């Protein structure tokens, strides 16, 4: 008769069969199973028992490998192995780790919590040497290190890289402007010389006598002569640096290059804010900044300085959390960006009214939309529907203050322009400068790509310098493609197309049905001094809208190219595909290649540095007078000379009355307009009516003559 098996045998079998599995999964699994909580009670048991068999805890009746039994002698302790009362060293624990199993009777197999290490050492114990390291806190970075980290992050930011590229591109695309920046001016010596004088006068008078800002030294004795065109007051701080003609020429050339860089930065920021990728924004920015029609305007710094327009629009869109591609995102609203946008817009208005007035109309439309959004929000609240997020009270207040400051600055700047006598022929001048529709396909003479090719059609234009309005055939092609293949939604493309048609109609001036319902109601009632008589300068808005459409097409092409590249191995575009993605950028850059002349500025005569009084410099003419204005930037003598559109009738009368100088009639006329000194430049007078004025006897006229040097004769009228 066989012996009856013990009741715990099945448990022993289960435990023995489980141990190899634990070893199979490694030491970590065995260690975790040893530290597990006590097993749950079986349904037949009402409460757990301390002596209940478990896979992890050995039974009283069953010997275990981990706990010594009565039949198995205990292994001797190894030297150097830690042991303490109530703990056992487990063989399954790596490194001889001390187990938490207690050896006390009645609690065998139940895990015990490890006692916490004492925070303080016992009395009389030596100090812990490691406390010297733990007591020293980590030293935070100092102000210089934080500043260097911030500068390093900003130096590689997207817009920092765009700025670097824009400046380098501006230097290359305007070359050779900076080759001889102290000796040459871009395009001609007319308007660039006068605008260099404008900048010098603003810097000089704002630092010495700001009250006389609008009463310049030229066009003597007329008042408000600083309102002789766009004032360029936005550059007033830069104008305070340096004095004299050389400083004026260097300053003009540097600002000329910087204005082209700002065009790229502003357009890039706007198109990126609308939702385009960097490659699409780059194409749009270069196409906007270096459109071929701009090459005919290189002699007008006020027209080139339009980068604040797209930059202000980008900041305002960012501040209101709006994007053409992603719509209105309230979480992205920023009051600071809105303030910056209105500040840049006001700065741009200080450049002049020829671009500032159309920009003001665009901002006016923006301001009118804000109350409409508020009304829509209120209607939704009254209908007890969940309203769409509104722009917010603080942002609306900022817009109101920003628009008020913009309008206030415009009104203050407009006062001297209104006081200037108006022209009776401004409507006829608008009609004369209004371009035909074919001018949108004709490039200027300054274009290296299209200048010679379009010489014949350009000859059919009434005033080719202001009517060669080609924005670029590459830009046309990309914009047309953007109407059908684009990242912009269909309704947005339709809206851009409508805006493009409206801007084109305004650019044509009176050519489109006489302009009775388009250009003349918007711009025809302003004084002639606002310089809004040339509708073709609104081509800026046509180019900007075309650039936005083109960016949508380029981005869609890039998106599809990347999708195609993702299906190949390796999953990135190959060299030919990368070249295809940057080809539009290369083409619009090539189309903006210039052939602009850079004539040398005549050297300042010695008399302009030494002679004082109320001067008239001979010979006098519309072009030469603007150079004389530049020469006067050393002493700013009162000059009867003055070129440009300001007081054109009066200046024409002056030149005709002094054509026979020196004689009794001319001397009497000059005395009547308070001119006391006449400076004759012999070299410049060759071939004019004043060629022999330096040798005519003057004793009977009551005036004196002095040969200052070989080239200069000074007449003093007493």
Coordinates of N, CA and C in Angstrom, one line a residue, residues 271 280 283-285 287-288 291-293 440-441 469-483 486 488 496-497 499-501 503-504 507 538-554 588:
X271 N 4.0 86.8 -47.7 CA 3.5 85.6 -48.3 C 3.7 84.4 -47.4
X280 N 8.1 79.0 -52.0 CA 7.1 79.8 -52.7 C 7.2 81.3 -52.3
X283 N 10.2 83.0 -54.1 CA 9.9 83.3 -55.5 C 9.0 84.6 -55.5
X284 N 8.0 84.6 -54.7 CA 7.2 85.8 -54.6 C 7.9 87.1 -54.2
X285 N 8.8 86.9 -53.2 CA 9.6 88.1 -52.8 C 10.5 88.6 -53.8
X287 N 10.3 88.2 -57.1 CA 9.5 88.7 -58.2 C 8.9 90.0 -57.9
X288 N 8.6 90.3 -56.7 CA 8.0 91.6 -56.3 C 9.1 92.6 -56.2
X291 N 10.9 93.1 -60.1 CA 10.1 93.1 -61.3 C 10.8 94.0 -62.3
X292 N 10.8 93.7 -63.6 CA 11.4 94.6 -64.6 C 10.9 96.0 -64.6
X293 N 9.6 96.3 -64.3 CA 9.1 97.6 -64.4 C 9.8 98.5 -63.3
X440 N 1.7 96.9 -70.2 CA 1.9 95.8 -69.3 C 2.7 94.7 -69.8
X441 N 3.0 94.7 -71.1 CA 3.9 93.7 -71.8 C 5.2 94.3 -72.3
X469 N 5.7 98.9 -68.1 CA 5.2 98.3 -66.8 C 5.2 96.8 -66.8
X470 N 6.1 96.2 -67.5 CA 6.2 94.7 -67.5 C 6.6 94.2 -66.1
X471 N 5.7 93.4 -65.5 CA 6.1 92.8 -64.2 C 7.0 91.5 -64.3
X472 N 7.1 91.0 -65.5 CA 7.9 89.8 -65.8 C 7.0 88.7 -66.4
X473 N 7.5 88.1 -67.5 CA 6.8 87.1 -68.2 C 6.8 85.8 -67.3
X474 N 7.8 85.6 -66.6 CA 7.9 84.4 -65.7 C 6.8 84.5 -64.6
X475 N 6.7 85.7 -64.1 CA 5.7 86.0 -63.1 C 4.3 85.8 -63.7
X476 N 4.1 86.3 -64.9 CA 2.8 86.1 -65.5 C 2.5 84.6 -65.6
X477 N 3.4 83.8 -66.1 CA 3.2 82.3 -66.3 C 2.9 81.7 -65.0
X478 N 3.6 82.0 -63.9 CA 3.4 81.4 -62.6 C 2.1 81.8 -62.0
X479 N 1.7 83.0 -62.2 CA 0.4 83.5 -61.7 C -0.8 82.8 -62.4
X480 N -0.7 82.6 -63.8 CA -1.7 81.9 -64.5 C -1.8 80.5 -64.0
X481 N -0.7 79.9 -63.8 CA -0.7 78.5 -63.3 C -1.3 78.4 -61.9
X482 N -1.1 79.5 -61.1 CA -1.6 79.5 -59.8 C -3.1 79.7 -59.8
X483 N -3.8 80.1 -60.9 CA -5.2 80.1 -60.9 C -5.8 78.7 -61.0
X486 N -2.8 75.3 -57.2 CA -2.3 76.2 -56.2 C -2.7 75.6 -54.8
X488 N -3.7 77.7 -52.5 CA -4.8 78.5 -52.1 C -6.1 77.9 -52.5
X496 N -8.4 86.8 -55.2 CA -7.2 87.4 -55.7 C -7.3 87.9 -57.2
X497 N -8.0 87.1 -58.0 CA -8.2 87.5 -59.4 C -9.0 88.8 -59.5
X499 N -9.3 91.2 -57.2 CA -8.4 92.3 -56.7 C -7.4 92.6 -57.8
X500 N -6.8 91.6 -58.5 CA -5.9 91.9 -59.5 C -6.5 92.7 -60.7
X501 N -7.7 92.3 -61.0 CA -8.4 93.1 -62.1 C -8.6 94.5 -61.7
X503 N -6.9 96.3 -59.4 CA -5.6 97.0 -59.4 C -5.1 97.4 -60.8
X504 N -5.3 96.5 -61.7 CA -4.9 96.7 -63.1 C -5.7 97.9 -63.7
X507 N -4.3 101.0 -62.4 CA -3.0 101.3 -63.0 C -3.1 102.0 -64.3
X538 N 1.0 102.5 -59.5 CA 0.1 101.5 -58.8 C 0.4 100.1 -59.3
X539 N 1.4 99.9 -60.2 CA 1.8 98.6 -60.6 C 2.4 97.8 -59.4
X540 N 2.7 98.5 -58.4 CA 3.2 97.8 -57.2 C 2.2 96.8 -56.7
X541 N 0.9 97.2 -56.7 CA -0.1 96.3 -56.1 C -0.4 95.2 -57.1
X542 N -0.4 95.5 -58.4 CA -0.5 94.4 -59.4 C 0.6 93.4 -59.2
X543 N 1.8 93.8 -59.1 CA 2.9 92.9 -58.9 C 2.8 92.1 -57.6
X544 N 2.3 92.7 -56.6 CA 2.2 92.0 -55.3 C 1.1 90.9 -55.4
X545 N 0.0 91.2 -56.1 CA -1.1 90.2 -56.2 C -0.6 89.0 -57.1
X546 N 0.1 89.4 -58.2 CA 0.6 88.3 -59.1 C 1.6 87.4 -58.3
X547 N 2.4 88.0 -57.4 CA 3.4 87.3 -56.7 C 2.7 86.3 -55.7
X548 N 1.6 86.7 -55.1 CA 0.9 85.8 -54.2 C 0.3 84.6 -55.0
X549 N -0.3 84.9 -56.2 CA -0.8 83.8 -57.0 C 0.4 82.8 -57.4
X550 N 1.5 83.4 -57.8 CA 2.7 82.6 -58.2 C 3.2 81.8 -57.1
X551 N 3.2 82.3 -55.9 CA 3.7 81.5 -54.7 C 2.8 80.3 -54.5
X552 N 1.5 80.4 -54.7 CA 0.6 79.3 -54.6 C 0.9 78.2 -55.6
X553 N 1.2 78.6 -56.8 CA 1.6 77.6 -57.8 C 2.9 76.9 -57.5
X554 N 3.9 77.7 -57.1 CA 5.2 77.1 -56.8 C 5.1 76.1 -55.6
X588 N 13.0 84.2 -62.1 CA 12.5 85.6 -61.8 C 13.7 86.5 -61.4

